[in-house]
PDB file of C-alpha atoms in Angstrom:
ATOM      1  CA  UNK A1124       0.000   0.000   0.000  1.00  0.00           C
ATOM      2  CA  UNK A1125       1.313   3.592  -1.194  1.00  0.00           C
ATOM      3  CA  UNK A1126       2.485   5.718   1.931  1.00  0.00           C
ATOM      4  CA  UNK A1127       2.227   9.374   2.302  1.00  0.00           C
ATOM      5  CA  UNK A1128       4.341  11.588   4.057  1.00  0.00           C
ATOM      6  CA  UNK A1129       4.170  15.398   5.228  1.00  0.00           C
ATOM      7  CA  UNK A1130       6.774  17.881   6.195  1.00  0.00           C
ATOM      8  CA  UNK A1131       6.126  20.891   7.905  1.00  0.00           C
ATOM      9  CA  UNK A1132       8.636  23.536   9.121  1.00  0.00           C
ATOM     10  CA  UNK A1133      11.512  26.280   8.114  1.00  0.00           C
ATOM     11  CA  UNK A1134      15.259  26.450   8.190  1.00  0.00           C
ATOM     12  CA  UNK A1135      16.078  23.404  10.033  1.00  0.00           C
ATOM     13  CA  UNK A1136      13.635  21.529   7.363  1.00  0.00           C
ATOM     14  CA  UNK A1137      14.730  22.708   4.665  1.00  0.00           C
ATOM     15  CA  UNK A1138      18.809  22.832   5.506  1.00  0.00           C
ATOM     16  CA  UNK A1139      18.324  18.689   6.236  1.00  0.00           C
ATOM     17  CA  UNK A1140      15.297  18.066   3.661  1.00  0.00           C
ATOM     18  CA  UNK A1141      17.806  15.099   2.067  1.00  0.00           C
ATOM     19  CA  UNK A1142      18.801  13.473   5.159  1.00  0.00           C
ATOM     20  CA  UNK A1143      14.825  13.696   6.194  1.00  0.00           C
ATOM     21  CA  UNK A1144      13.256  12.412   3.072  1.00  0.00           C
ATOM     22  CA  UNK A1145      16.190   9.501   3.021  1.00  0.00           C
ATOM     23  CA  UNK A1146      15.103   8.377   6.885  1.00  0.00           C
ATOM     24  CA  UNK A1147      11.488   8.668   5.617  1.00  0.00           C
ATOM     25  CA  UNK A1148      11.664   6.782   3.402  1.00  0.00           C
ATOM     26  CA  UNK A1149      13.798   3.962   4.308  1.00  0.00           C
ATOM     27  CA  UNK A1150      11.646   3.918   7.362  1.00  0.00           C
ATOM     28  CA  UNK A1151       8.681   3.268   5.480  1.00  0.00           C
ATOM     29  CA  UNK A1152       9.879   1.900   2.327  1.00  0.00           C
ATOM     30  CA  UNK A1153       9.943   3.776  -0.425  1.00  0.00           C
ATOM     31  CA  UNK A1154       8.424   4.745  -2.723  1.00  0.00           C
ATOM     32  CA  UNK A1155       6.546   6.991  -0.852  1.00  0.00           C
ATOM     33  CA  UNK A1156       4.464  10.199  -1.460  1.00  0.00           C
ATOM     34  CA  UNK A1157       6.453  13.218   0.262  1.00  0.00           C
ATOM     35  CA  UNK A1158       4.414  16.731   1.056  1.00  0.00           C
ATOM     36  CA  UNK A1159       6.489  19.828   1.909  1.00  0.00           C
ATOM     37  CA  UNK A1160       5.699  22.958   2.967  1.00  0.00           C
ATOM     38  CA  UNK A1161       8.748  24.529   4.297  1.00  0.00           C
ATOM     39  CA  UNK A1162      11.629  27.475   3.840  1.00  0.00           C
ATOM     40  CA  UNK A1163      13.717  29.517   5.923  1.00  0.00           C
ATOM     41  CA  UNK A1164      11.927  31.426   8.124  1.00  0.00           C
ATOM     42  CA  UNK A1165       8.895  30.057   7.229  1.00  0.00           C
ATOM     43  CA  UNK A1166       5.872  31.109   9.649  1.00  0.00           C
ATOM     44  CA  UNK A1167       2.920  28.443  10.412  1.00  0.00           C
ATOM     45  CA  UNK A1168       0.179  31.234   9.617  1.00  0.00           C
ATOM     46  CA  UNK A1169       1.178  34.958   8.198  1.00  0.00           C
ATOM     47  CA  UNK A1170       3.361  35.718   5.253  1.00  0.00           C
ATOM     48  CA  UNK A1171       7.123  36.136   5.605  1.00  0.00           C
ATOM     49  CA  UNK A1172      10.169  37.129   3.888  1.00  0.00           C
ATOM     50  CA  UNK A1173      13.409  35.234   3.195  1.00  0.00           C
ATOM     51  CA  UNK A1174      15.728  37.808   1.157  1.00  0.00           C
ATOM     52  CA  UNK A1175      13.679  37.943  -2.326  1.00  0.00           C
ATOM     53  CA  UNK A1176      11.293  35.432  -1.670  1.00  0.00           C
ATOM     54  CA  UNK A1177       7.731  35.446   0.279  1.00  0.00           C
ATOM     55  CA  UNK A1178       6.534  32.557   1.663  1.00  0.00           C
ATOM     56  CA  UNK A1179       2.847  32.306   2.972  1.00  0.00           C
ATOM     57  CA  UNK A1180       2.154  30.885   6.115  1.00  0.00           C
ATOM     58  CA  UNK A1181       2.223  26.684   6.460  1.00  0.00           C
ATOM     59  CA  UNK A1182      -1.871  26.492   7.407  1.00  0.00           C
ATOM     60  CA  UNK A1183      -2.639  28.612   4.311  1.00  0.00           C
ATOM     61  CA  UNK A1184      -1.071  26.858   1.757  1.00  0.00           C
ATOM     62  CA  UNK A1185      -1.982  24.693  -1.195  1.00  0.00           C
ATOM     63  CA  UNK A1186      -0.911  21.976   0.889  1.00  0.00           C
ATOM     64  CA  UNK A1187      -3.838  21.080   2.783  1.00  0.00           C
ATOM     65  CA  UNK A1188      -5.512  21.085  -0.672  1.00  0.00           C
ATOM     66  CA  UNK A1189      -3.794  18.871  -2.400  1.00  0.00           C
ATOM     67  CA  UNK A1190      -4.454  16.630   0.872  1.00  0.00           C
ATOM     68  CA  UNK A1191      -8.334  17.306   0.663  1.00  0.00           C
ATOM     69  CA  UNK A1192      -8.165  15.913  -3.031  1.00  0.00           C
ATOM     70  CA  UNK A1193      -6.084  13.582  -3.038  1.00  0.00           C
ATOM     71  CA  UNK A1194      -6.818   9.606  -1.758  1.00  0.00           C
ATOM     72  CA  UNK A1195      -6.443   8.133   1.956  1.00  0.00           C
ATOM     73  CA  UNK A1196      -3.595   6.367   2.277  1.00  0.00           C
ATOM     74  CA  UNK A1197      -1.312   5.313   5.512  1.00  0.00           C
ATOM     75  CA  UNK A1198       0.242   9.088   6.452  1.00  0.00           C
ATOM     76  CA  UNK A1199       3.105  10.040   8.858  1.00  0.00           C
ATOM     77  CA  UNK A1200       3.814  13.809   9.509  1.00  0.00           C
ATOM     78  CA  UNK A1201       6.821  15.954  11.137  1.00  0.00           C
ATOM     79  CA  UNK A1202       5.821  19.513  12.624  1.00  0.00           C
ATOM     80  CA  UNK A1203       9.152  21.220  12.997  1.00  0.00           C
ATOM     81  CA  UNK A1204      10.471  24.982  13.383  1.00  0.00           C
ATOM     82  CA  UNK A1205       7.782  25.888  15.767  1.00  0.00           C
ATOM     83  CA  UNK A1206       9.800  28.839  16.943  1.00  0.00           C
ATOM     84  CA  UNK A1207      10.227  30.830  14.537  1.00  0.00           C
ATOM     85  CA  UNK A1208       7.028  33.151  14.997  1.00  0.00           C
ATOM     86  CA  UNK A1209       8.150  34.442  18.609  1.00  0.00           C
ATOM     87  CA  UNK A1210      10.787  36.407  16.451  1.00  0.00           C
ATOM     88  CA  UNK A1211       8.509  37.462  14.576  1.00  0.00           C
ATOM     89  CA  UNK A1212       6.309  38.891  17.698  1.00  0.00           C
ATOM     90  CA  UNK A1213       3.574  36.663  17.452  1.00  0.00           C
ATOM     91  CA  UNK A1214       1.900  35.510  20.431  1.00  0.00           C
ATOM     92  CA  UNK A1215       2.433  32.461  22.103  1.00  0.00           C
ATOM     93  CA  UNK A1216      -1.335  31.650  21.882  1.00  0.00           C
ATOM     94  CA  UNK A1217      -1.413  32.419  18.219  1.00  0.00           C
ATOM     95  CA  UNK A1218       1.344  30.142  17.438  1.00  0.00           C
ATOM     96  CA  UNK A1219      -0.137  27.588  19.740  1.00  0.00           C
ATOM     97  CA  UNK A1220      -3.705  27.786  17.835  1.00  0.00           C
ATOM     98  CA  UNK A1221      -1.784  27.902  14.523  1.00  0.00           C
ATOM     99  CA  UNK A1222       0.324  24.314  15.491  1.00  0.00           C
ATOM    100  CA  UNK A1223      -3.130  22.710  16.809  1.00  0.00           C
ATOM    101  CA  UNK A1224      -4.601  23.365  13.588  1.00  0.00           C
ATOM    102  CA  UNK A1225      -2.202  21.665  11.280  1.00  0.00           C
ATOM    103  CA  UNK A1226      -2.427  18.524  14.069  1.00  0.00           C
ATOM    104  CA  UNK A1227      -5.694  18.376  14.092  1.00  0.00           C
ATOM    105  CA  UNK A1228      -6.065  18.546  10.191  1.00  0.00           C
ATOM    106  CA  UNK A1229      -3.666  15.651  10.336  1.00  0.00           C
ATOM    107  CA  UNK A1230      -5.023  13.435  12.823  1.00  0.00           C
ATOM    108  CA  UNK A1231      -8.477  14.175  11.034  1.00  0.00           C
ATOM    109  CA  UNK A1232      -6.806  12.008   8.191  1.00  0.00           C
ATOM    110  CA  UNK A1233      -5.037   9.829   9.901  1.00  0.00           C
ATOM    111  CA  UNK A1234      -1.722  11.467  10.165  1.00  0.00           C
ATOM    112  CA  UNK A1235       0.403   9.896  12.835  1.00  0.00           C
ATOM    113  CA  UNK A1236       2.297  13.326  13.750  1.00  0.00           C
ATOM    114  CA  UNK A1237       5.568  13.635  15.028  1.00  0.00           C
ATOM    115  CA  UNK A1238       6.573  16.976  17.021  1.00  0.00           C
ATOM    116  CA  UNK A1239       9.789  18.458  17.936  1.00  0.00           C
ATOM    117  CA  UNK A1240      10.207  20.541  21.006  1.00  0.00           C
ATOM    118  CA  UNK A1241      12.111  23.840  20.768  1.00  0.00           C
ATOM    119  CA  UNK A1242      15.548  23.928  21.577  1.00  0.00           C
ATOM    120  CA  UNK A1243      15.462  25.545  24.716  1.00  0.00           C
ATOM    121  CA  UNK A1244      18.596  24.149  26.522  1.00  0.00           C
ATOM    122  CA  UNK A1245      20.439  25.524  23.765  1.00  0.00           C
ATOM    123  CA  UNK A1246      18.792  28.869  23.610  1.00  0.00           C
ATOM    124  CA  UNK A1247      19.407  29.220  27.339  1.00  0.00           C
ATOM    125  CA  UNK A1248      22.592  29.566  27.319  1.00  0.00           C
ATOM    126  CA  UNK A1249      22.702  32.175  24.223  1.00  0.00           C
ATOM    127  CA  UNK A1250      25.289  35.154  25.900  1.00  0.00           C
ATOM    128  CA  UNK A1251      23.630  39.091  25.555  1.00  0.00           C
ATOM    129  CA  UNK A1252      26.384  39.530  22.566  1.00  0.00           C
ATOM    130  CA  UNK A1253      25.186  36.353  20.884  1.00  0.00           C
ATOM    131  CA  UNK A1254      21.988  36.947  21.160  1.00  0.00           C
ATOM    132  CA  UNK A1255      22.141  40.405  19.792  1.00  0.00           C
ATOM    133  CA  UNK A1256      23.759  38.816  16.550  1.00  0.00           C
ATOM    134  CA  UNK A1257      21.732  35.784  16.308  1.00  0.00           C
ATOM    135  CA  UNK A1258      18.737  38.382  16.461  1.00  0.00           C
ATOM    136  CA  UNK A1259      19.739  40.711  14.104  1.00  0.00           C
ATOM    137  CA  UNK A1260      21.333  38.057  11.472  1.00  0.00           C
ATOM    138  CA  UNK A1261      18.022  35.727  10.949  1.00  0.00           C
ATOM    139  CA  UNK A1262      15.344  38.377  12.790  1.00  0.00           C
ATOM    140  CA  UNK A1263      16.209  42.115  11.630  1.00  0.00           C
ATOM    141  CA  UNK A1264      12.967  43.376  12.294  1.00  0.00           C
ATOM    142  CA  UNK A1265      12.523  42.262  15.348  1.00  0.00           C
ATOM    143  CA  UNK A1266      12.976  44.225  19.027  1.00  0.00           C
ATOM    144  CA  UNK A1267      12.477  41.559  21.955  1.00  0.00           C
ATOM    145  CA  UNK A1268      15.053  41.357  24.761  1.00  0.00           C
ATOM    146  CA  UNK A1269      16.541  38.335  25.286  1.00  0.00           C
ATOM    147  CA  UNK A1270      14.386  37.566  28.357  1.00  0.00           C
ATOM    148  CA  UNK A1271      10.875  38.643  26.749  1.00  0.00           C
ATOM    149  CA  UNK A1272      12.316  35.963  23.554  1.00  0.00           C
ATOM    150  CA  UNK A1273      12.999  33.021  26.609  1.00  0.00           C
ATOM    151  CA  UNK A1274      10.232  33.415  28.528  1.00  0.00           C
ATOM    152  CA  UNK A1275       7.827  33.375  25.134  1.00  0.00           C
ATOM    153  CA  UNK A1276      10.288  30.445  24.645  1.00  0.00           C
ATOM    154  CA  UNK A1277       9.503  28.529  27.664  1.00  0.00           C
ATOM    155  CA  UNK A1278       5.758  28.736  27.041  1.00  0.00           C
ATOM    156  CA  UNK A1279       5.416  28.016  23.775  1.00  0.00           C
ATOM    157  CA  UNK A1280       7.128  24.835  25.026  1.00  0.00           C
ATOM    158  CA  UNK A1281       4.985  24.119  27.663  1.00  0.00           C
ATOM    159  CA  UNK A1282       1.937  24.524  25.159  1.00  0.00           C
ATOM    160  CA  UNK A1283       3.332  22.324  22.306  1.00  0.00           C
ATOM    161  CA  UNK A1284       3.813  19.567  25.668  1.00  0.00           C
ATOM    162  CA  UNK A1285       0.115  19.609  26.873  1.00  0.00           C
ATOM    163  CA  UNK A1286      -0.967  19.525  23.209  1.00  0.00           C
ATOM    164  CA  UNK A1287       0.929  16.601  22.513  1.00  0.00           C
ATOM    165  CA  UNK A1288      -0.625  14.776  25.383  1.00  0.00           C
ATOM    166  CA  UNK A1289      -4.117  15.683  24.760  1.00  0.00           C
ATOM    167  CA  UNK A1290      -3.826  14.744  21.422  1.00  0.00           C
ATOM    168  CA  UNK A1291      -2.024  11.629  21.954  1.00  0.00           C
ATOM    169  CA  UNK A1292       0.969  12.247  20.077  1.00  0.00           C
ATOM    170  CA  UNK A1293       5.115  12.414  20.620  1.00  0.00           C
ATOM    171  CA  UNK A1294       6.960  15.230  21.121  1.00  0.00           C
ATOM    172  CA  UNK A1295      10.948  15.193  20.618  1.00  0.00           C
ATOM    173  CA  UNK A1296      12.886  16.941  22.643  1.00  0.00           C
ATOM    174  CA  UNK A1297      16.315  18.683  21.388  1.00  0.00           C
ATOM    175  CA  UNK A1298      19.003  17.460  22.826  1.00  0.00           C
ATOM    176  CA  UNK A1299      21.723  20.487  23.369  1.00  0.00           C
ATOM    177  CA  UNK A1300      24.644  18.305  21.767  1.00  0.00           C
ATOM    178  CA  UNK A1301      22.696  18.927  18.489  1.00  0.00           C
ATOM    179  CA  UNK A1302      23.522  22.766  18.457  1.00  0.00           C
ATOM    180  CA  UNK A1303      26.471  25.069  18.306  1.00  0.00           C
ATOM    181  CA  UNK A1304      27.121  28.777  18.200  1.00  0.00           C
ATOM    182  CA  UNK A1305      23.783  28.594  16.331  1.00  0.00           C
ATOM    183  CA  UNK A1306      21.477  28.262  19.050  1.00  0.00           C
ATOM    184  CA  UNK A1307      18.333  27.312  16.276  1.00  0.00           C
ATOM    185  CA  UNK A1308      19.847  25.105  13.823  1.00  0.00           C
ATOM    186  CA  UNK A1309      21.270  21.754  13.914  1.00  0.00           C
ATOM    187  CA  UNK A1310      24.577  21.448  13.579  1.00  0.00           C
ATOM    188  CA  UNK A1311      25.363  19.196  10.121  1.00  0.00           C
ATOM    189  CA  UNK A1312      27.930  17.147  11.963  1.00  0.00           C
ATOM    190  CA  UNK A1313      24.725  16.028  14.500  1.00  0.00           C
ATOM    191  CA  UNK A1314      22.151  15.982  11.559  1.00  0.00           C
ATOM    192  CA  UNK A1315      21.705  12.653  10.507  1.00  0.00           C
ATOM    193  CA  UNK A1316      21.647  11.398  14.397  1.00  0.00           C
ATOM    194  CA  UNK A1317      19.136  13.782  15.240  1.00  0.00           C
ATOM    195  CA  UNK A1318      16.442  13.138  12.686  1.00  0.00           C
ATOM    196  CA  UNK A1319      17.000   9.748  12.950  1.00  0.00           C
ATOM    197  CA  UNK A1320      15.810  10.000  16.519  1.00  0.00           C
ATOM    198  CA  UNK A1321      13.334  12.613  15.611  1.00  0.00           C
ATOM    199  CA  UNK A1322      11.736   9.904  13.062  1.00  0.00           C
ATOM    200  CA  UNK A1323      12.177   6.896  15.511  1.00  0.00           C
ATOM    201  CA  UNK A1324       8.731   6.826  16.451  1.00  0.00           C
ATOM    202  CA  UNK A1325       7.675   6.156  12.656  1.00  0.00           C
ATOM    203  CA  UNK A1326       7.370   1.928  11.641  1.00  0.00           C
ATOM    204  CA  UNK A1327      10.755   0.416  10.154  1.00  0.00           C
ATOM    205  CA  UNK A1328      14.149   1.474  10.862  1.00  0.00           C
ATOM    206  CA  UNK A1329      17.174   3.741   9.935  1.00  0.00           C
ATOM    207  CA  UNK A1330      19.967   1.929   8.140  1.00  0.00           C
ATOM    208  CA  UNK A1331      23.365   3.911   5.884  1.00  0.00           C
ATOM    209  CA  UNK A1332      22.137   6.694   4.380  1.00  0.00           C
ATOM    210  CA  UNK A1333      22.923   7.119   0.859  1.00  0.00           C
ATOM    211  CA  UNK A1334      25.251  10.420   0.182  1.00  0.00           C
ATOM    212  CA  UNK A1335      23.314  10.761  -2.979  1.00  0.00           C
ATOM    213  CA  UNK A1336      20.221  12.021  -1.051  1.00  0.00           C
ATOM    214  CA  UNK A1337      22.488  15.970  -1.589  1.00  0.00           C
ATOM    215  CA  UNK A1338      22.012  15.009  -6.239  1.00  0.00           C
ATOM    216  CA  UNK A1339      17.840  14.427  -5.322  1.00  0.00           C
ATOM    217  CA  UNK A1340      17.880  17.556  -2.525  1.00  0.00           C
ATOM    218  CA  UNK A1341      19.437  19.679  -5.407  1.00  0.00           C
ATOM    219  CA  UNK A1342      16.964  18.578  -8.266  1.00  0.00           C
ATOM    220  CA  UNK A1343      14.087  18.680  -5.822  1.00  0.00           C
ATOM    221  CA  UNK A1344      14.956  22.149  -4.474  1.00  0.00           C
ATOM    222  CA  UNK A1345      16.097  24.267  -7.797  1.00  0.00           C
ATOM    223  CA  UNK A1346      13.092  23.403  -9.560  1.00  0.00           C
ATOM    224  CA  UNK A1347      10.887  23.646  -6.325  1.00  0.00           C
ATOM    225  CA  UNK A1348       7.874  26.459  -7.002  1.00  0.00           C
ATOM    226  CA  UNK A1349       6.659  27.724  -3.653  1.00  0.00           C
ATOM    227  CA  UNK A1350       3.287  29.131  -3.387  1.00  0.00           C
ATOM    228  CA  UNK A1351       2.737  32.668  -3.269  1.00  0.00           C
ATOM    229  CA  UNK A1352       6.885  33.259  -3.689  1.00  0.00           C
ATOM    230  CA  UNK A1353       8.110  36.538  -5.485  1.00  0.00           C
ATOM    231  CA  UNK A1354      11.120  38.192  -6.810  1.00  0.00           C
ATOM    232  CA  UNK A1355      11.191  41.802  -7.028  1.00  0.00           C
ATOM    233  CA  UNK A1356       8.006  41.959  -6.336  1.00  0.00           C
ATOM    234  CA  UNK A1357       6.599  39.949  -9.771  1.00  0.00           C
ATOM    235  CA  UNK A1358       5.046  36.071  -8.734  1.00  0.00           C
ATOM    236  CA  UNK A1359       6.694  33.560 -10.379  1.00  0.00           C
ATOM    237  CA  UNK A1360       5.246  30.870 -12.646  1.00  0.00           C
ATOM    238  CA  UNK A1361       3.305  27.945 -10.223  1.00  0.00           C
ATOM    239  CA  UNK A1362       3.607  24.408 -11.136  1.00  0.00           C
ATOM    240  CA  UNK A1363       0.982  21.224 -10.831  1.00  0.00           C
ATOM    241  CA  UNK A1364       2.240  19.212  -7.831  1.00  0.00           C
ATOM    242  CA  UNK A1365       3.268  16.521  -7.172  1.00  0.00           C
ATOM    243  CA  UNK A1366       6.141  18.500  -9.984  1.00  0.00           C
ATOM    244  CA  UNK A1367       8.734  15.787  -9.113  1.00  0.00           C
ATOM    245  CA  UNK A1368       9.238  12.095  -9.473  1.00  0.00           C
ATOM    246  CA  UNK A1369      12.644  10.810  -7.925  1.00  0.00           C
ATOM    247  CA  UNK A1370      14.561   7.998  -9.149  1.00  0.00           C
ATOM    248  CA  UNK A1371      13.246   5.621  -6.679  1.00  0.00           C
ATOM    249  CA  UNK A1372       9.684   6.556  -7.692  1.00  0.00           C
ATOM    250  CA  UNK A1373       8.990   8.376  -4.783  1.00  0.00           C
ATOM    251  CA  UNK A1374       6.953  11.756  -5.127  1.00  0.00           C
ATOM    252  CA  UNK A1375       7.827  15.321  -4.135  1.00  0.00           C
ATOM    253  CA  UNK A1376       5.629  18.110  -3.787  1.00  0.00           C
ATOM    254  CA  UNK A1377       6.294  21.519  -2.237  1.00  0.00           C
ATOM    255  CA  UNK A1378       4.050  23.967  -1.469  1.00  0.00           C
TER     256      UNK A1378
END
């Protein structure tokens, strides 16, 4: 029986989007249907900027969709990047309302939904300096102290952990040894270690991964067209997904 899988979240995503498709679907045996709607600095529900490109927000995309339209099969989703909207000054019970309505989208087709946690051991011990930089590398626009970002931080946390038990669910924890000076994103040296324990909780296991996985991330990506995306201000062209069949007969579609 055909397998779908959906990917939800931003940097961290899409920086390890061949080392998470590769786990997916050696986990469940490819080939597989794979669903994406990520990008860096991706929001779960208002519009953001990445340099050129706009992205909407995750629960507004074409994604859900494509879902509606398409057939039931076995699915297995990964909600990632959760934090990415307290830099943008969004409230934690916005976030939290946005997050609980891509689970419970999911679950309403099945979805057995995988959660990550956010890094908080690793934002806690973020110096001032660093945290000035960090902020104004990834988060320009945005003015929150340090202890207004952690406490939001904390909270969100604490949300995303009741949800996950109401709603029956797991929730991954970051371990610290996956980060470096960048307190958000995994470190490429821990990658493959941490999503494999991030997709442990999915049927079949993690063997080798194939380096090739960087050739499919690079054909999948440059001729990715995200929804609602401009340059300069003009939309580009959109494409009919799924726009990508890999070698192993797997199916990519971003949105």
């Amino acid at each position: 029986m055909a397998t779908r899988v959906v990917l939800l979240g931003a940097s961290n995503l899409t920086r390890c989007f061949p080392i998470v498709q590769c786990i997916a679907k050696q986990r469940l045996q490819s080939p597989v249907e794979i669903v994406v709607a990520m990008g860096h600095g991706r929001s779960y529900g208002q519009e953001t900027k990445f340099f050129r490109k706009k992205f909407c927000g995750i629960i507004r995309s074409d994604l859900w969709s494509h879902l509606e339209q398409s057939k039931r099969m076995p699915t297995y989703a990964l909600i990632t990047d959760v934090g990415n909207d307290i830099l943008y000054g969004v409230s934690v019970q916005t976030i939290t309302q946005w997050v609980a309505e891509a689970i419970d989208r999911l679950q309403n087709w099945g979805a057995q939904v995988v959660l990550t946690d956010l890094p908080l051991g690793s934002i806690r011990r973020l110096g001032k300096v660093r945290f000035q930089l960090f902020r104004t590398c990834l988060f320009p626009a945005c003015r929150l102290s340090q202890e207004t970002v952690m406490d939001r931080a904390e909270t969100l946390s604490r949300s995303l952990q009741q949800m996950a038990k109401d709603r029956n669910m797991t929730i991954i924890k970051a371990k610290m040894q996956w980060y470096g000076l960048d307190p958000i994103h995994i470190r490429r040296s821990c990658a493959v270690a941490a999503w494999v324990e991030i997709l442990s909780q999915w049927p079949g296991r993690t063997e080798t991964l194939d380096c090739q996985t960087s050739a499919n991330y690079l054909t999948f990506y440059t001729h990715a067209v995200h929804q609602i995306v401009s340059s300069l201000g003009w939309p580009l062209q959109r494409a009919d997904q799924p726009f990508r069949c890999l070698s192993d007969g797997s199916m990519c579609g971003q949105f």
